Short mmCIF file of C-alpha atoms and ligand atoms in Angstrom, two decimals:
data_model
loop_
_atom_site.label_atom_id
_atom_site.label_comp_id
_atom_site.label_asym_id
_atom_site.label_seq_id
_atom_site.Cartn_x
_atom_site.Cartn_y
_atom_site.Cartn_z
CA MET A 1 -0.24 53.87 4.31
CA GLU A 2 3.02 55.43 3.14
CA ARG A 3 5.77 54.93 5.66
CA THR A 4 7.01 58.21 7.04
CA PRO A 5 10.67 59.06 7.69
CA VAL A 6 9.85 59.13 11.41
CA ALA A 7 8.60 55.55 11.26
CA GLU A 8 11.78 54.52 9.42
CA ASP A 9 13.88 55.90 12.28
CA ARG A 10 11.93 54.33 15.08
CA LEU A 11 13.24 51.36 16.98
CA VAL A 12 9.70 50.47 18.05
CA GLU A 13 8.23 50.65 14.53
CA PRO A 14 6.19 47.44 14.07
CA ALA A 15 6.43 47.41 10.25
CA ILE A 16 9.54 46.05 8.57
CA LYS A 17 12.27 48.63 7.98
CA GLY A 18 14.54 49.12 4.97
CA GLU A 19 17.26 46.49 5.22
CA GLU A 20 15.76 44.33 7.87
CA SER A 21 14.35 41.48 5.82
CA ALA A 22 17.65 39.57 5.48
CA LEU A 23 18.20 39.84 9.23
CA GLU A 24 14.68 38.65 9.92
CA HIS A 25 14.98 35.76 7.53
CA ALA A 26 17.63 34.14 9.71
CA LEU A 27 15.34 34.31 12.74
CA ARG A 28 12.17 32.92 11.19
CA PRO A 29 10.84 29.68 12.68
CA ASN A 30 10.74 27.00 9.97
CA ASN A 31 7.88 24.84 11.18
CA LEU A 32 4.71 25.07 13.21
CA SER A 33 6.25 23.55 16.33
CA GLU A 34 8.93 26.28 16.42
CA PHE A 35 6.33 29.04 16.07
CA ILE A 36 5.90 30.58 19.53
CA GLY A 37 2.51 31.57 21.01
CA GLN A 38 -0.74 32.04 19.01
CA HIS A 39 -1.88 28.64 20.30
CA ARG A 40 -5.39 28.77 18.92
CA VAL A 41 -4.28 29.79 15.42
CA ARG A 42 -1.54 27.18 15.46
CA ALA A 43 -3.93 24.41 16.46
CA GLN A 44 -6.42 25.46 13.76
CA ILE A 45 -3.74 25.57 11.07
CA ASP A 46 -2.41 22.23 12.20
CA VAL A 47 -5.83 20.60 11.67
CA LEU A 48 -6.23 22.31 8.30
CA LEU A 49 -2.83 21.12 7.07
CA THR A 50 -3.20 17.59 8.39
CA ALA A 51 -6.58 17.25 6.65
CA ALA A 52 -5.20 18.64 3.37
CA ARG A 53 -2.23 16.27 3.51
CA HIS A 54 -4.61 13.38 4.11
CA ARG A 55 -6.74 14.32 1.13
CA LYS A 56 -3.59 14.98 -0.89
CA THR A 57 -5.06 18.30 -2.04
CA PRO A 58 -3.82 21.86 -1.55
CA ALA A 59 -5.11 23.50 1.66
CA ASP A 60 -8.07 25.89 1.59
CA HIS A 61 -7.36 29.59 1.07
CA ILE A 62 -6.27 31.22 4.33
CA LEU A 63 -6.54 34.82 5.50
CA LEU A 64 -4.10 36.00 8.17
CA SER A 65 -5.02 39.23 9.86
CA GLY A 66 -3.35 41.25 12.57
CA PRO A 67 -0.96 44.14 13.20
CA PRO A 68 2.50 44.23 11.57
CA GLY A 69 5.36 42.18 13.00
CA LEU A 70 3.28 39.42 14.61
CA GLY A 71 4.24 36.59 12.24
CA LYS A 72 1.94 36.59 9.20
CA THR A 73 4.75 36.19 6.65
CA THR A 74 6.43 33.65 8.92
CA LEU A 75 3.23 31.59 9.07
CA ALA A 76 2.85 31.67 5.28
CA LEU A 77 6.41 30.35 4.88
CA ILE A 78 5.72 27.68 7.50
CA LEU A 79 2.56 26.63 5.62
CA ALA A 80 4.64 26.13 2.50
CA SER A 81 7.28 24.12 4.28
CA GLU A 82 4.70 22.00 6.13
CA MET A 83 2.93 21.25 2.83
CA SER A 84 6.27 20.78 1.02
CA ALA A 85 4.90 23.27 -1.49
CA PRO A 86 6.64 26.08 -3.36
CA ILE A 87 5.62 29.62 -2.38
CA ARG A 88 5.33 32.81 -4.41
CA ILE A 89 5.40 36.06 -2.46
CA THR A 90 3.86 39.32 -3.60
CA SER A 91 1.77 42.12 -2.17
CA GLY A 92 -1.34 44.16 -2.94
CA PRO A 93 0.52 47.39 -3.75
CA ALA A 94 2.99 45.53 -6.03
CA ILE A 95 0.10 44.55 -8.30
CA THR A 96 -0.90 47.63 -10.23
CA HIS A 97 -3.05 45.98 -12.93
CA ALA A 98 -5.30 42.95 -13.08
CA GLY A 99 -2.94 41.68 -15.81
CA ASP A 100 -0.05 41.51 -13.30
CA LEU A 101 -2.09 39.19 -11.13
CA ALA A 102 -3.28 37.11 -14.10
CA ALA A 103 0.37 36.60 -15.11
CA ILE A 104 1.31 35.44 -11.61
CA LEU A 105 -1.70 33.14 -11.29
CA SER A 106 -1.16 31.52 -14.66
CA SER A 107 2.47 30.75 -13.86
CA LEU A 108 1.73 28.96 -10.57
CA VAL A 109 2.31 25.22 -10.33
CA GLU A 110 -0.10 22.68 -8.82
CA GLY A 111 -0.21 23.01 -5.02
CA GLU A 112 1.80 26.25 -4.93
CA ILE A 113 1.12 28.79 -2.20
CA LEU A 114 0.55 32.37 -3.28
CA PHE A 115 1.26 34.76 -0.42
CA LEU A 116 -0.43 38.09 -1.00
CA ASP A 117 0.64 40.56 1.67
CA GLU A 118 -1.41 43.72 2.31
CA ILE A 119 -4.24 42.15 0.35
CA HIS A 120 -6.53 45.04 1.33
CA ARG A 121 -4.48 47.23 -1.02
CA LEU A 122 -5.13 45.14 -4.11
CA PRO A 123 -6.62 47.27 -6.91
CA ARG A 124 -10.30 46.52 -7.45
CA PRO A 125 -10.01 44.95 -10.98
CA ALA A 126 -7.32 42.58 -9.65
CA GLU A 127 -9.50 41.72 -6.68
CA GLU A 128 -12.40 40.86 -8.99
CA LEU A 129 -10.16 38.60 -11.03
CA LEU A 130 -9.14 36.87 -7.82
CA TYR A 131 -12.76 35.88 -7.01
CA LEU A 132 -12.97 33.47 -9.92
CA ALA A 133 -9.41 32.27 -9.42
CA MET A 134 -10.05 31.42 -5.78
CA GLU A 135 -13.40 29.77 -6.39
CA ASP A 136 -13.03 27.96 -9.72
CA PHE A 137 -9.27 28.10 -10.31
CA ARG A 138 -9.91 29.98 -13.50
CA VAL A 139 -9.15 33.42 -14.93
CA ASP A 140 -10.80 35.04 -17.90
CA VAL A 141 -8.15 36.57 -20.09
CA ILE A 142 -9.59 39.51 -22.01
CA VAL A 143 -8.33 39.72 -25.56
CA GLY A 144 -8.87 42.89 -27.55
CA LYS A 145 -10.54 46.13 -26.52
CA GLY A 146 -13.98 47.72 -26.63
CA PRO A 147 -17.03 45.93 -28.08
CA GLY A 148 -14.85 43.39 -29.88
CA ALA A 149 -13.15 42.20 -26.69
CA THR A 150 -13.59 38.55 -25.82
CA ALA A 151 -12.93 36.65 -22.62
CA ILE A 152 -10.92 33.48 -22.99
CA PRO A 153 -11.17 31.24 -19.92
CA LEU A 154 -7.85 29.93 -18.69
CA GLN A 155 -7.74 27.01 -16.26
CA LEU A 156 -5.34 27.46 -13.33
CA PRO A 157 -3.60 24.82 -11.24
CA HIS A 158 -5.04 24.28 -7.76
CA PHE A 159 -3.21 26.69 -5.50
CA THR A 160 -3.62 27.99 -1.96
CA LEU A 161 -3.97 31.71 -1.52
CA VAL A 162 -2.61 32.99 1.77
CA GLY A 163 -3.70 36.59 2.15
CA ALA A 164 -2.32 38.83 4.89
CA THR A 165 -3.78 42.08 6.11
CA THR A 166 -3.22 44.56 8.89
CA ARG A 167 -6.67 46.06 8.19
CA SER A 168 -9.17 43.25 7.86
CA GLY A 169 -11.99 45.78 8.21
CA LEU A 170 -11.06 47.18 4.79
CA LEU A 171 -11.57 43.86 3.03
CA THR A 172 -14.69 43.60 0.91
CA SER A 173 -17.06 40.83 1.91
CA PRO A 174 -16.90 38.97 -1.45
CA LEU A 175 -13.15 38.63 -0.96
CA ARG A 176 -13.35 37.74 2.71
CA ASP A 177 -16.05 35.13 2.04
CA ARG A 178 -13.80 33.26 -0.37
CA PHE A 179 -11.29 32.34 2.31
CA GLY A 180 -11.92 28.96 3.88
CA PHE A 181 -10.29 30.02 7.09
CA THR A 182 -9.39 33.31 8.77
CA ALA A 183 -6.78 33.47 11.50
CA HIS A 184 -6.43 36.56 13.63
CA LEU A 185 -3.04 37.06 15.24
CA ASP A 186 -2.93 38.80 18.62
CA PHE A 187 -0.17 40.65 20.42
CA TYR A 188 2.18 38.36 22.35
CA SER A 189 2.44 38.11 26.12
CA ASP A 190 5.71 39.05 27.85
CA GLU A 191 6.40 35.35 28.50
CA GLU A 192 5.96 34.49 24.83
CA LEU A 193 8.25 37.33 23.81
CA GLU A 194 10.83 36.04 26.27
CA GLN A 195 10.75 32.74 24.36
CA VAL A 196 11.12 34.60 21.04
CA ILE A 197 14.12 36.54 22.39
CA SER A 198 15.77 33.46 23.92
CA ARG A 199 15.40 31.61 20.64
CA SER A 200 16.81 34.52 18.61
CA ALA A 201 19.68 35.01 21.09
CA ALA A 202 20.63 31.35 20.69
CA LEU A 203 20.51 31.62 16.88
CA LEU A 204 22.59 34.80 16.90
CA LYS A 205 24.96 33.34 19.53
CA ILE A 206 24.27 36.18 21.96
CA SER A 207 24.91 35.43 25.61
CA ILE A 208 22.23 37.21 27.63
CA SER A 209 20.87 36.77 31.15
CA PRO A 210 17.21 35.80 31.78
CA ASP A 211 16.43 39.11 33.51
CA ALA A 212 17.84 41.05 30.54
CA ILE A 213 15.59 38.98 28.29
CA SER A 214 12.51 39.86 30.38
CA GLU A 215 13.49 43.51 30.32
CA ILE A 216 13.59 43.52 26.52
CA SER A 217 10.31 41.59 26.28
CA ARG A 218 8.47 44.14 28.46
CA ARG A 219 9.56 46.95 26.16
CA SER A 220 8.69 45.21 22.89
CA ARG A 221 5.04 46.25 22.59
CA GLY A 222 3.80 42.67 22.26
CA THR A 223 5.54 42.36 18.88
CA PRO A 224 8.21 39.76 17.96
CA ARG A 225 9.69 41.98 15.24
CA ILE A 226 10.33 44.75 17.78
CA ALA A 227 11.67 42.21 20.32
CA ASN A 228 14.22 40.94 17.79
CA ARG A 229 15.20 44.47 16.83
CA LEU A 230 15.72 45.56 20.44
CA LEU A 231 17.77 42.42 21.05
CA ARG A 232 20.08 43.37 18.15
CA ARG A 233 20.54 46.90 19.52
CA VAL A 234 21.25 45.59 23.02
CA ARG A 235 23.75 43.17 21.52
CA ASP A 236 25.53 46.10 19.77
CA TYR A 237 25.82 47.88 23.07
CA GLY A 238 27.18 44.77 24.78
CA GLN A 239 29.75 44.37 22.02
CA VAL A 240 30.91 47.98 22.29
CA GLN A 241 31.24 47.52 26.06
CA GLY A 242 33.18 44.29 25.54
CA ALA A 243 30.75 42.44 27.82
CA SER A 244 30.93 38.64 27.67
CA GLN A 245 27.28 38.43 28.70
CA ILE A 246 24.50 41.00 28.49
CA ASP A 247 23.01 41.51 31.94
CA LEU A 248 20.02 43.48 33.21
CA SER A 249 21.89 46.72 33.73
CA GLY A 250 23.51 46.47 30.27
CA ALA A 251 20.10 45.92 28.65
CA ARG A 252 18.58 48.83 30.58
CA THR A 253 21.39 51.21 29.69
CA ALA A 254 21.26 50.22 26.02
CA LEU A 255 17.50 50.75 25.84
CA GLU A 256 17.84 54.07 27.62
CA ILE A 257 20.37 55.18 25.00
CA TYR A 258 17.89 54.24 22.31
CA GLU A 259 15.14 56.04 24.25
CA VAL A 260 12.81 53.08 24.56
CA ASP A 261 11.35 53.37 28.04
CA GLU A 262 10.26 50.66 30.49
CA MET A 263 6.81 50.31 28.91
CA GLY A 264 8.05 50.43 25.33
CA LEU A 265 7.27 54.09 24.62
CA ASP A 266 9.78 56.02 22.55
CA ARG A 267 10.49 59.72 22.21
CA LEU A 268 7.57 60.38 19.86
CA ASP A 269 5.05 58.59 22.10
CA ARG A 270 6.26 60.46 25.17
CA GLY A 271 6.31 63.76 23.23
CA VAL A 272 2.65 63.29 22.30
CA LEU A 273 1.68 62.43 25.89
CA THR A 274 3.67 65.30 27.34
CA ALA A 275 2.14 67.82 24.93
CA LEU A 276 -1.33 66.49 25.68
CA VAL A 277 -0.86 66.80 29.44
CA GLU A 278 1.27 69.91 29.72
CA ARG A 279 0.08 72.11 26.89
CA PHE A 280 -3.55 71.07 26.67
CA ASN A 281 -4.27 70.16 30.30
CA GLY A 282 -4.83 66.54 29.33
CA GLY A 283 -7.24 67.39 26.48
CA PRO A 284 -9.62 66.99 24.84
CA VAL A 285 -7.67 68.26 21.88
CA GLY A 286 -7.91 67.63 18.14
CA LEU A 287 -5.30 65.45 16.49
CA SER A 288 -4.07 68.18 14.15
CA THR A 289 -3.45 70.61 17.04
CA LEU A 290 -1.63 67.88 18.91
CA ALA A 291 0.50 67.06 15.85
CA ILE A 292 1.49 70.72 15.44
CA ALA A 293 2.44 70.87 19.12
CA VAL A 294 4.91 67.99 18.72
CA GLY A 295 6.13 69.21 15.33
CA GLU A 296 5.01 66.11 13.43
CA GLU A 297 2.74 65.33 10.51
CA ILE A 298 -0.84 64.48 11.51
CA GLU A 299 -0.46 61.17 9.66
CA THR A 300 2.61 60.25 11.76
CA VAL A 301 0.89 60.92 15.05
CA GLU A 302 -2.26 59.14 13.93
CA SER A 303 -0.69 56.01 12.49
CA VAL A 304 2.55 55.71 14.44
CA ALA A 305 2.04 56.91 18.01
CA GLU A 306 -1.69 56.97 18.64
CA PRO A 307 -2.64 53.29 18.09
CA PHE A 308 -0.15 52.09 20.70
CA LEU A 309 -1.00 54.85 23.20
CA VAL A 310 -4.74 54.16 22.89
CA ARG A 311 -4.45 50.37 22.94
CA ASN A 312 -2.36 50.47 26.08
CA GLY A 313 -4.54 52.98 27.89
CA PHE A 314 -2.22 56.02 27.95
CA MET A 315 -4.58 58.09 25.86
CA ALA A 316 -8.23 57.84 24.81
CA ARG A 317 -10.20 59.03 21.82
CA THR A 318 -13.46 60.77 22.67
CA PRO A 319 -15.93 62.58 20.40
CA ARG A 320 -14.40 65.85 21.59
CA GLY A 321 -10.80 64.89 20.91
CA ARG A 322 -7.85 63.07 22.43
CA VAL A 323 -7.54 62.93 26.22
CA ALA A 324 -4.80 61.71 28.52
CA THR A 325 -5.80 58.91 30.90
CA ALA A 326 -4.64 58.54 34.50
CA LEU A 327 -1.97 56.11 33.25
CA GLY A 328 -0.86 58.68 30.67
CA TYR A 329 -0.40 61.31 33.38
CA SER A 330 1.46 59.03 35.74
CA HIS A 331 3.70 57.64 32.99
CA ILE A 332 5.22 61.07 32.45
CA GLY A 333 5.44 61.70 36.18
CA ARG A 334 2.36 63.90 36.57
CA THR A 335 -0.51 63.47 39.01
CA PRO A 336 -3.81 62.95 37.21
CA PRO A 337 -6.45 65.59 38.06
CA ALA A 338 -9.38 64.44 40.20
CA GLN A 339 -11.98 65.19 37.52
CA ILE A 340 -10.29 63.00 34.91
CA ALA A 341 -13.05 60.39 35.05
CA SER A 342 -15.66 62.89 33.79
CA LEU A 343 -13.79 63.21 30.50
CA PHE A 344 -14.84 59.69 29.69
CA ASP A 345 -18.55 60.27 30.29
CA THR A 346 -19.07 60.62 26.57
CA PRO A 347 -18.58 57.36 24.66
CA ALA A 348 -15.19 57.02 23.01
CA ILE A 349 -15.01 56.88 19.24
CA ASP A 350 -13.98 53.45 18.11
CA ALA A 351 -10.27 53.38 17.27
P1 ADP B 401 4.34 40.11 9.71
O1 ADP B 401 4.35 39.41 8.38
O2 ADP B 401 3.10 39.84 10.50
O3 ADP B 401 4.64 41.59 9.62
P2 ADP B 401 6.70 38.51 10.20
O4 ADP B 401 6.19 37.14 9.92
O5 ADP B 401 7.55 39.14 9.13
O6 ADP B 401 5.51 39.49 10.60
O7 ADP B 401 7.51 38.41 11.59
C1 ADP B 401 8.48 39.37 11.95
C2 ADP B 401 9.63 38.70 12.66
O8 ADP B 401 9.19 38.28 13.93
C3 ADP B 401 10.17 37.45 11.94
O9 ADP B 401 11.48 37.65 11.54
C4 ADP B 401 10.17 36.35 12.94
O10 ADP B 401 11.50 36.01 13.24
C5 ADP B 401 9.58 36.94 14.20
N1 ADP B 401 8.41 36.18 14.62
C6 ADP B 401 7.12 36.47 14.35
N2 ADP B 401 6.29 35.60 14.93
C7 ADP B 401 7.06 34.73 15.60
C8 ADP B 401 6.77 33.58 16.42
N3 ADP B 401 5.51 33.19 16.67
N4 ADP B 401 7.80 32.90 16.95
C9 ADP B 401 9.06 33.32 16.71
N5 ADP B 401 9.40 34.39 15.96
C10 ADP B 401 8.42 35.09 15.40
#
């Protein structure tokens, strides 16, 4: 998915934005014990790493799946540090030819971790090359062209592939089957996000009250990346105000200025809900009509606003179009109509 200009501007955008990676780097937990939440995944990875260390072999290939901003890259870096192994980072879209991947694979050292972000976007010929590399630690280098081409097998060092994907459903089964372990990351609870924010505030030397921390966590859409970003914006506001500590009212005012409301909706989300309720009587309405009503690209509404609104029950997808739920109505200060339940009689299309 190409990132749209709207997504670049949004404070609640879950994907990483332009110059954010250096800022994020400073806030990344360095080992498994510092990694907050995701208890099941953490416990599973702990067993996997301990066993690999015992055997003195590289860990099995690992697939990390889940929405952006939940800690997939962070976990890959932690795996490397826990295994005292070097790590090479690349992504599906960065590999345009199978040859690019062959070059990376053949330059790995024994035990190295290869982190392949957005693995679902790997071109098919590169993916096919990966099958053999994952299974037999081998690539066949094709020399020459046409009928005279020959495949020369090249042995690779034992490495661990850590694949990350936001769309595990798009992964082919031959690729998925070659991972020894798949971890699915879930959205974080408010309490876990409070821990993320407290930790980041301490690292950034920001003095902030516990109720301001909970306020930020509630508006962070279950996503550590957004929590850290909102914390930085609230800190800016505190600095401009000359406050020695950020308190609840400071945090609320700052987030109001940035138009992130008390449930984490921003201007685009509220615009979509308002159009749905006020211009289309709560729906059902087609996505393209809705997008025109808010003056946005269909793609933006579909990939940026809709997933959050549907997941959190503000809006639903039905075979006849998008409909506002009772929560959607009340969130924008409107009373839901009595017949709203009948809109859901038809089964919703899977998001
Ligand atoms: P993804 O690769 O899934 O998009 P990242 O690993 O880049 O997400 O995480 C985004 C940011 O969120 C990182 O800078 C990191 O500081 C923070 N973060 C993510 N998960 C956690 C966690 N479990 N504990 C603390 N911070 C986290």
